[in-house]
PDB file of N, CA and C in Angstrom:
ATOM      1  N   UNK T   1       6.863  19.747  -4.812  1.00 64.00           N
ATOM      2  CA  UNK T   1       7.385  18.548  -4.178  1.00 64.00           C
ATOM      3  C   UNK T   1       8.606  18.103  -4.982  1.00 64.00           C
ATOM      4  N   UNK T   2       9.540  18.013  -4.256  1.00 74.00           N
ATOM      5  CA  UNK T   2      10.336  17.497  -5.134  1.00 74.00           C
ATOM      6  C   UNK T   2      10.874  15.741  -5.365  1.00 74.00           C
ATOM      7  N   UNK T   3      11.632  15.650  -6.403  1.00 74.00           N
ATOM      8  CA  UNK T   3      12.085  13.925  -6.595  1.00 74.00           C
ATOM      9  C   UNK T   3      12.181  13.506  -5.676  1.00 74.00           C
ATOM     10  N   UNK T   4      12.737  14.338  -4.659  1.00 81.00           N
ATOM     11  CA  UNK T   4      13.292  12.506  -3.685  1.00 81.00           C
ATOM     12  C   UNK T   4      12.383  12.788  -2.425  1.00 81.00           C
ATOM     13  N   UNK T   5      11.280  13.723  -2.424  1.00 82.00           N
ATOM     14  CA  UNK T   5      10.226  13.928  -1.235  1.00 82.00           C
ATOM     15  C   UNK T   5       9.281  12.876  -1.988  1.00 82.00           C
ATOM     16  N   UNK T   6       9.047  12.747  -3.835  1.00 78.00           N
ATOM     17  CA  UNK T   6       8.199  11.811  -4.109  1.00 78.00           C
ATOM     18  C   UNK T   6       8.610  10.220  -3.747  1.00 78.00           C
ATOM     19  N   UNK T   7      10.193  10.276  -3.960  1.00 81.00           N
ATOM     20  CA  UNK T   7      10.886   8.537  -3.798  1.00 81.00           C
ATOM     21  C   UNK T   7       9.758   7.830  -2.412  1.00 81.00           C
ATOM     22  N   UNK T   8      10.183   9.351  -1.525  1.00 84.00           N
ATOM     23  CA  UNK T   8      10.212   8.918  -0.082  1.00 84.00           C
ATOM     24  C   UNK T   8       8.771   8.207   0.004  1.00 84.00           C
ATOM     25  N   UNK T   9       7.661   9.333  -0.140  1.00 82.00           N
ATOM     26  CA  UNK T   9       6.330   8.653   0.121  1.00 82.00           C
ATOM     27  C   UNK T   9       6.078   7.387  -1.021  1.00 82.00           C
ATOM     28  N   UNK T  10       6.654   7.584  -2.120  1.00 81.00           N
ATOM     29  CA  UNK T  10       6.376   5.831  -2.445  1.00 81.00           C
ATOM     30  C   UNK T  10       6.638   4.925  -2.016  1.00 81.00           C
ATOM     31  N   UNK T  11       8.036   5.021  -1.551  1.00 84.00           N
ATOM     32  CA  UNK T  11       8.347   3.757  -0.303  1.00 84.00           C
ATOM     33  C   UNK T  11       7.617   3.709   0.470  1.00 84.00           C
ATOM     34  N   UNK T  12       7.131   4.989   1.658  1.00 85.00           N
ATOM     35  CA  UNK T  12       6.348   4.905   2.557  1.00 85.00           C
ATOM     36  C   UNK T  12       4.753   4.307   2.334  1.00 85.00           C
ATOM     37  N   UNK T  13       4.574   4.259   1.332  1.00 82.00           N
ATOM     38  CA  UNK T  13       3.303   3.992   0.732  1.00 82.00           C
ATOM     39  C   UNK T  13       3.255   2.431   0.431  1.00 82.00           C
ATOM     40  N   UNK T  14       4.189   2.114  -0.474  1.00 82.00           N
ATOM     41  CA  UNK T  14       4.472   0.705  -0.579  1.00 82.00           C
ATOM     42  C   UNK T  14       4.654  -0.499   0.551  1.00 82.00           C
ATOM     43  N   UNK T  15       5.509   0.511   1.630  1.00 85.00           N
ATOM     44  CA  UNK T  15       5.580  -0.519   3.084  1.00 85.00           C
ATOM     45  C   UNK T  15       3.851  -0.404   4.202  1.00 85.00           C
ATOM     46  N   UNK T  16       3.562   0.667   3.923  1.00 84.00           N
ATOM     47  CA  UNK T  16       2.126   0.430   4.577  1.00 84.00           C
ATOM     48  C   UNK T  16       0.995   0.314   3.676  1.00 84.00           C
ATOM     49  N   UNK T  17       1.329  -0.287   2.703  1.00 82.00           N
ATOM     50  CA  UNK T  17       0.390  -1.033   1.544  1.00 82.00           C
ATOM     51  C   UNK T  17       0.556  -2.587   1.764  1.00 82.00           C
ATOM     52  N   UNK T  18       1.956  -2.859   2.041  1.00 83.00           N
ATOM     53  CA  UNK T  18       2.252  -4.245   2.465  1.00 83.00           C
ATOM     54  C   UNK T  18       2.203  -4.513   3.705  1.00 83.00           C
ATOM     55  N   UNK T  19       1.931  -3.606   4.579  1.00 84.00           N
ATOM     56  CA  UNK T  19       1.418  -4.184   6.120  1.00 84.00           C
ATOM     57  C   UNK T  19       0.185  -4.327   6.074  1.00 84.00           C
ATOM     58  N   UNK T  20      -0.460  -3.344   5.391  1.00 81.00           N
ATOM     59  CA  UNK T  20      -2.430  -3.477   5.304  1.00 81.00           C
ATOM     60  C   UNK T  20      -2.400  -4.983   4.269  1.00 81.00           C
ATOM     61  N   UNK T  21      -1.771  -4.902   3.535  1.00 81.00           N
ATOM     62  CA  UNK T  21      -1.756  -6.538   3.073  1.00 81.00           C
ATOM     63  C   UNK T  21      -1.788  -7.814   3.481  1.00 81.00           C
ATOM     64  N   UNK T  22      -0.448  -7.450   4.180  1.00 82.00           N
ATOM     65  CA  UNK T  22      -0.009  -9.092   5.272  1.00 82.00           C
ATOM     66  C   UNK T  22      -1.387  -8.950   6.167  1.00 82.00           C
ATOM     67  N   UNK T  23      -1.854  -7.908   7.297  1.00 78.00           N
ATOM     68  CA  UNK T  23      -2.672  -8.092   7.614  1.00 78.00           C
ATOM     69  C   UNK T  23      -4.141  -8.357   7.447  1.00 78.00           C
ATOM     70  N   UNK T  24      -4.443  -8.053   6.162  1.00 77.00           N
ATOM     71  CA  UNK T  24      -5.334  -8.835   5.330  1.00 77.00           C
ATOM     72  C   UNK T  24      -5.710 -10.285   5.498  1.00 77.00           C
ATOM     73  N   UNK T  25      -4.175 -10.414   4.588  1.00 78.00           N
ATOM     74  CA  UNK T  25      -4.261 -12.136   4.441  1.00 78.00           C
ATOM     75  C   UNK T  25      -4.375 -12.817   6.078  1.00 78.00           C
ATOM     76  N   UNK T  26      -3.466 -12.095   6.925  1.00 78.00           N
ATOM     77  CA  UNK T  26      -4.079 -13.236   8.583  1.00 78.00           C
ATOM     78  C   UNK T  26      -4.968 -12.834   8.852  1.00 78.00           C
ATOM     79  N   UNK T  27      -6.052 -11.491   8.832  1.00 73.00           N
ATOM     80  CA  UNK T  27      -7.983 -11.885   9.392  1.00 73.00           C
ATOM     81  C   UNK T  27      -8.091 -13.061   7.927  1.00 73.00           C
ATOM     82  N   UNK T  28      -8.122 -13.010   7.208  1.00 74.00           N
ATOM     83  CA  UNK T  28      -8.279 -13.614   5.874  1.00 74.00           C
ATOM     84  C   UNK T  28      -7.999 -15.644   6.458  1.00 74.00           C
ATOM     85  N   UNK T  29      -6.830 -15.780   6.965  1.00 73.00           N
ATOM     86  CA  UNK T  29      -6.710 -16.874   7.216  1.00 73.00           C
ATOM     87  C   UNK T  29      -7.630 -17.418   8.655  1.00 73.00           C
ATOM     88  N   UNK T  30      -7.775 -16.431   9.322  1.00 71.00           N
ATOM     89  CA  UNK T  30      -8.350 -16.562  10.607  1.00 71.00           C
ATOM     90  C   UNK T  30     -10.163 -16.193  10.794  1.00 71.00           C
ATOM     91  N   UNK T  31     -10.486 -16.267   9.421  1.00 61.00           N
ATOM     92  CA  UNK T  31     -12.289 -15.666   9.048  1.00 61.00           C
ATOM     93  C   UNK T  31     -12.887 -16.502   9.420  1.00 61.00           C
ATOM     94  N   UNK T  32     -12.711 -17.157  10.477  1.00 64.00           N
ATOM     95  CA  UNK T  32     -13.969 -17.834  11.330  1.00 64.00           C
ATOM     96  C   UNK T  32     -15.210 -17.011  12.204  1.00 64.00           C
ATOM     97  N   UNK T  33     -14.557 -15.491  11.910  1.00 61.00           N
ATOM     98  CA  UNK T  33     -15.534 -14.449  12.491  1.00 61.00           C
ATOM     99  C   UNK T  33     -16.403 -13.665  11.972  1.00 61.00           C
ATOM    100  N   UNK T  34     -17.282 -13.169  11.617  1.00 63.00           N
ATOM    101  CA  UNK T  34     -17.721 -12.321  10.428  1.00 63.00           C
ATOM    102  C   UNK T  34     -17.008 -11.169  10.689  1.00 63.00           C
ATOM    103  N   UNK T  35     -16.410 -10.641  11.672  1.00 64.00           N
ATOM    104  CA  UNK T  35     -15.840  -9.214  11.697  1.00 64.00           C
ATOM    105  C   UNK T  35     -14.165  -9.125  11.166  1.00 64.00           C
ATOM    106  N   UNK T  36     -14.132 -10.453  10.925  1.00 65.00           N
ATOM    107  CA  UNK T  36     -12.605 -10.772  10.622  1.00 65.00           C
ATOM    108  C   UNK T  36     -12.751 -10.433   9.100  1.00 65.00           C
ATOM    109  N   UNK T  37     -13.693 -10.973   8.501  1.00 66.00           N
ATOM    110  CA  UNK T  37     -13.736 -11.094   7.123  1.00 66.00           C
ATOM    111  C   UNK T  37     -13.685  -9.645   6.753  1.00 66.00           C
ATOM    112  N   UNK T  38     -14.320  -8.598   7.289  1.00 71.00           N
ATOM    113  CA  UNK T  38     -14.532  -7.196   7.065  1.00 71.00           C
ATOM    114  C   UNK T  38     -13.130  -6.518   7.408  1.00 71.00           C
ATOM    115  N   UNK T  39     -12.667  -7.132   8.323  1.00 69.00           N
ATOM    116  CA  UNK T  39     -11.329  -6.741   8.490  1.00 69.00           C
ATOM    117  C   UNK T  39     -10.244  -6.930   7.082  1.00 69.00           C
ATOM    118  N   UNK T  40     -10.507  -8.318   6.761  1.00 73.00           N
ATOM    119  CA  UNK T  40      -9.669  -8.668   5.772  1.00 73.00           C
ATOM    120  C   UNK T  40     -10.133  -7.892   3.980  1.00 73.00           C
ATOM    121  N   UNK T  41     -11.178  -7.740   4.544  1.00 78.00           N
ATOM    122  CA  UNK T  41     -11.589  -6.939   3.019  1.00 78.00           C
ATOM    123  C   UNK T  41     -11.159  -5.085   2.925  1.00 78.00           C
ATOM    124  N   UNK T  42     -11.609  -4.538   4.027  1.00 78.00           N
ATOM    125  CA  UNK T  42     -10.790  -3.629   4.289  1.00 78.00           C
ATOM    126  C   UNK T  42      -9.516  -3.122   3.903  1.00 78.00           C
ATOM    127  N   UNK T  43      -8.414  -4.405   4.707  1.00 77.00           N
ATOM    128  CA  UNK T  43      -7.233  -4.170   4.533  1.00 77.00           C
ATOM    129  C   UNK T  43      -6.567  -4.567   2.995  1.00 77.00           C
ATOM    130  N   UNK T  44      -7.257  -5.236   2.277  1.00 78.00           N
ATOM    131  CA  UNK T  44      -6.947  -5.699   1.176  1.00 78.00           C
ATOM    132  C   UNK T  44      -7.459  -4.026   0.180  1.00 78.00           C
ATOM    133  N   UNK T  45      -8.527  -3.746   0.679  1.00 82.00           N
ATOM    134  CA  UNK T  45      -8.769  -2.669  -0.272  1.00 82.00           C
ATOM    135  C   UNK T  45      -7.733  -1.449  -0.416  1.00 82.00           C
ATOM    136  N   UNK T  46      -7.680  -1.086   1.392  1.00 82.00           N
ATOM    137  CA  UNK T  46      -6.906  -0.806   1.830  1.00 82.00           C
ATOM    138  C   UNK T  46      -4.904  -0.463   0.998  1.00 82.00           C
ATOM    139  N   UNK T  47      -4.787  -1.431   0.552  1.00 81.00           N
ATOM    140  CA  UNK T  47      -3.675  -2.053   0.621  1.00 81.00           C
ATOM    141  C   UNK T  47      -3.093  -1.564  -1.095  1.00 81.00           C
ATOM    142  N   UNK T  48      -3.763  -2.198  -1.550  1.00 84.00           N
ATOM    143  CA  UNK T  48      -4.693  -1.617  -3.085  1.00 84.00           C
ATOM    144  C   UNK T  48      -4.417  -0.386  -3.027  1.00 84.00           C
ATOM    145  N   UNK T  49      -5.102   0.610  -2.843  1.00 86.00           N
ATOM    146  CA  UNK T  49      -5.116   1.879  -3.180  1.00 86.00           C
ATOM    147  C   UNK T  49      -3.396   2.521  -2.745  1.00 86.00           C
ATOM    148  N   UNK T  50      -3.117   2.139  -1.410  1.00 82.00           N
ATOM    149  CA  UNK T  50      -1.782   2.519  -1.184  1.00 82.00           C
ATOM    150  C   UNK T  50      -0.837   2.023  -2.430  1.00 82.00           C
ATOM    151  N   UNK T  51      -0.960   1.131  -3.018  1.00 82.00           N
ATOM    152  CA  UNK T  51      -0.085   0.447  -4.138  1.00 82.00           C
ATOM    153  C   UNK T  51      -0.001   1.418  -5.227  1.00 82.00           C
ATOM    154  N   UNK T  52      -1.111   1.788  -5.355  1.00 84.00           N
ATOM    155  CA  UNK T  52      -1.746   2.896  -6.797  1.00 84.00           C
ATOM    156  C   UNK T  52      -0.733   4.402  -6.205  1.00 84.00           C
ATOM    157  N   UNK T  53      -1.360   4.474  -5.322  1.00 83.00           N
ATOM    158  CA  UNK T  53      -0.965   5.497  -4.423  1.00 83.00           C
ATOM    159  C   UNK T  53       0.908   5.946  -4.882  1.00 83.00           C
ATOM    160  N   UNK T  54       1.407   4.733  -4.280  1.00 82.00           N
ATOM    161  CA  UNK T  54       3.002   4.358  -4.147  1.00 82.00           C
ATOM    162  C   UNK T  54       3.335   4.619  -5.968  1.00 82.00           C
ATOM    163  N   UNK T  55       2.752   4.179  -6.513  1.00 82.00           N
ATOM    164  CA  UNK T  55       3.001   4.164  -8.460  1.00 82.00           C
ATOM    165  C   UNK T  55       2.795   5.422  -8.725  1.00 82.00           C
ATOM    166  N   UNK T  56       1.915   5.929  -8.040  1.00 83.00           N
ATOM    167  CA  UNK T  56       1.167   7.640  -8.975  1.00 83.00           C
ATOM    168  C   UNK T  56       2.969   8.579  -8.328  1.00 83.00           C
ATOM    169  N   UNK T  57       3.566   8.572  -6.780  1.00 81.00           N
ATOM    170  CA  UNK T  57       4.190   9.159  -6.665  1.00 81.00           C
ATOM    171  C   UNK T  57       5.278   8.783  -7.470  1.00 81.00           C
ATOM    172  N   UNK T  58       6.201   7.619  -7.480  1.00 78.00           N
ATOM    173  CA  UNK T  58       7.107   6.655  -8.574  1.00 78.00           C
ATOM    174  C   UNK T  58       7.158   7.818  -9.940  1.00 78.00           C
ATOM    175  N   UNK T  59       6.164   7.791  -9.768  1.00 80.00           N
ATOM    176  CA  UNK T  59       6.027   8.023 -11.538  1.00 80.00           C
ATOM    177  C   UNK T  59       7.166   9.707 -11.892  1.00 80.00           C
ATOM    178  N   UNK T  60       5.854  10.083 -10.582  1.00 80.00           N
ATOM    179  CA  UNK T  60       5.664  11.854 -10.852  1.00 80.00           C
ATOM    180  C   UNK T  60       7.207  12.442 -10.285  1.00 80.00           C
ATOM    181  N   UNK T  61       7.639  11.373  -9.335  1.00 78.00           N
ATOM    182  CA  UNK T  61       9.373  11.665  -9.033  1.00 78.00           C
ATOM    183  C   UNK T  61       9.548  11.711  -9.930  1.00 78.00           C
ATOM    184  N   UNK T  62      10.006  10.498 -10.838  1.00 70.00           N
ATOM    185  CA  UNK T  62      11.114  10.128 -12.334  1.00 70.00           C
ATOM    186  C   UNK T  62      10.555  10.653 -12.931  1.00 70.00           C
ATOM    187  N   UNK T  63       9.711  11.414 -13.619  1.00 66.00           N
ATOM    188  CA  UNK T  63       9.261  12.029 -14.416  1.00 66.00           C
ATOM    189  C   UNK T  63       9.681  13.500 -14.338  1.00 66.00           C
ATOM    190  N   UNK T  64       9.887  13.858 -13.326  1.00 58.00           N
ATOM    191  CA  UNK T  64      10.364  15.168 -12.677  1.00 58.00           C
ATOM    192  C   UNK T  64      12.090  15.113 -12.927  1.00 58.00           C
ATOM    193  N   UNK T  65      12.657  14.201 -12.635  1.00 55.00           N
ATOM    194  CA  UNK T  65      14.110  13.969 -12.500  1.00 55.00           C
ATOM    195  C   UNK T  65      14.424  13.985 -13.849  1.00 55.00           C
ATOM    196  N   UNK T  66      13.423  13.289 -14.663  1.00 55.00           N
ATOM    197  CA  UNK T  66      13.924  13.130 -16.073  1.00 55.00           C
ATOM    198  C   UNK T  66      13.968  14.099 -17.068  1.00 55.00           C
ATOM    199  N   UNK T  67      13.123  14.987 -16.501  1.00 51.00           N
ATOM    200  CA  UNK T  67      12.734  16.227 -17.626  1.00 51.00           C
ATOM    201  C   UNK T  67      13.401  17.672 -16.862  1.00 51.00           C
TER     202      UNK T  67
END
C-alpha cells in the first residue's frame, strides 16, 4: 500500500467516523426510544474505532514516506 493510498483511507475513515458520530449524538439527543439509545451507542462505538482506524493508517503512511 502505498503513502498516499494510506492518506486516502484515513481521511476516508475520519469523515465516516464523523458521520457515525454526528449521528450518534442526534439518536443520542432524540433517546426518548429505547431503540434510539442502541442506535446512539452503536454509532458512537462505531465512530471510535473508525478514529483508531483513521490514526493506525496516518501513521503507517508517514512512517512509510519518512523512511
Amino acid at each position: 500500500m502505498s503513502s498516499e493510498t494510506g492518506k486516502a483511507l484515513g481521511i476516508i475513515s475520519i469523515y465516516t467516523g464523523l458521520l457515525f458520530f454526528l449521528l450518534g449524538m442526534a439518536a443520542r439527543w432524540k433517546s426518548d426510544f429505547h431503540s434510539r439509545a442502541e442506535i446512539s451507542t452503536g454509532s458512537l462505538t462505531t465512530a471510535a474505532v473508525l478514529a483508531a482506524l483513521a490514526m493506525v493508517f496516518f501513521l503507517l503512511s508517514w512512517k512509510r514516506k519518512q523512511g
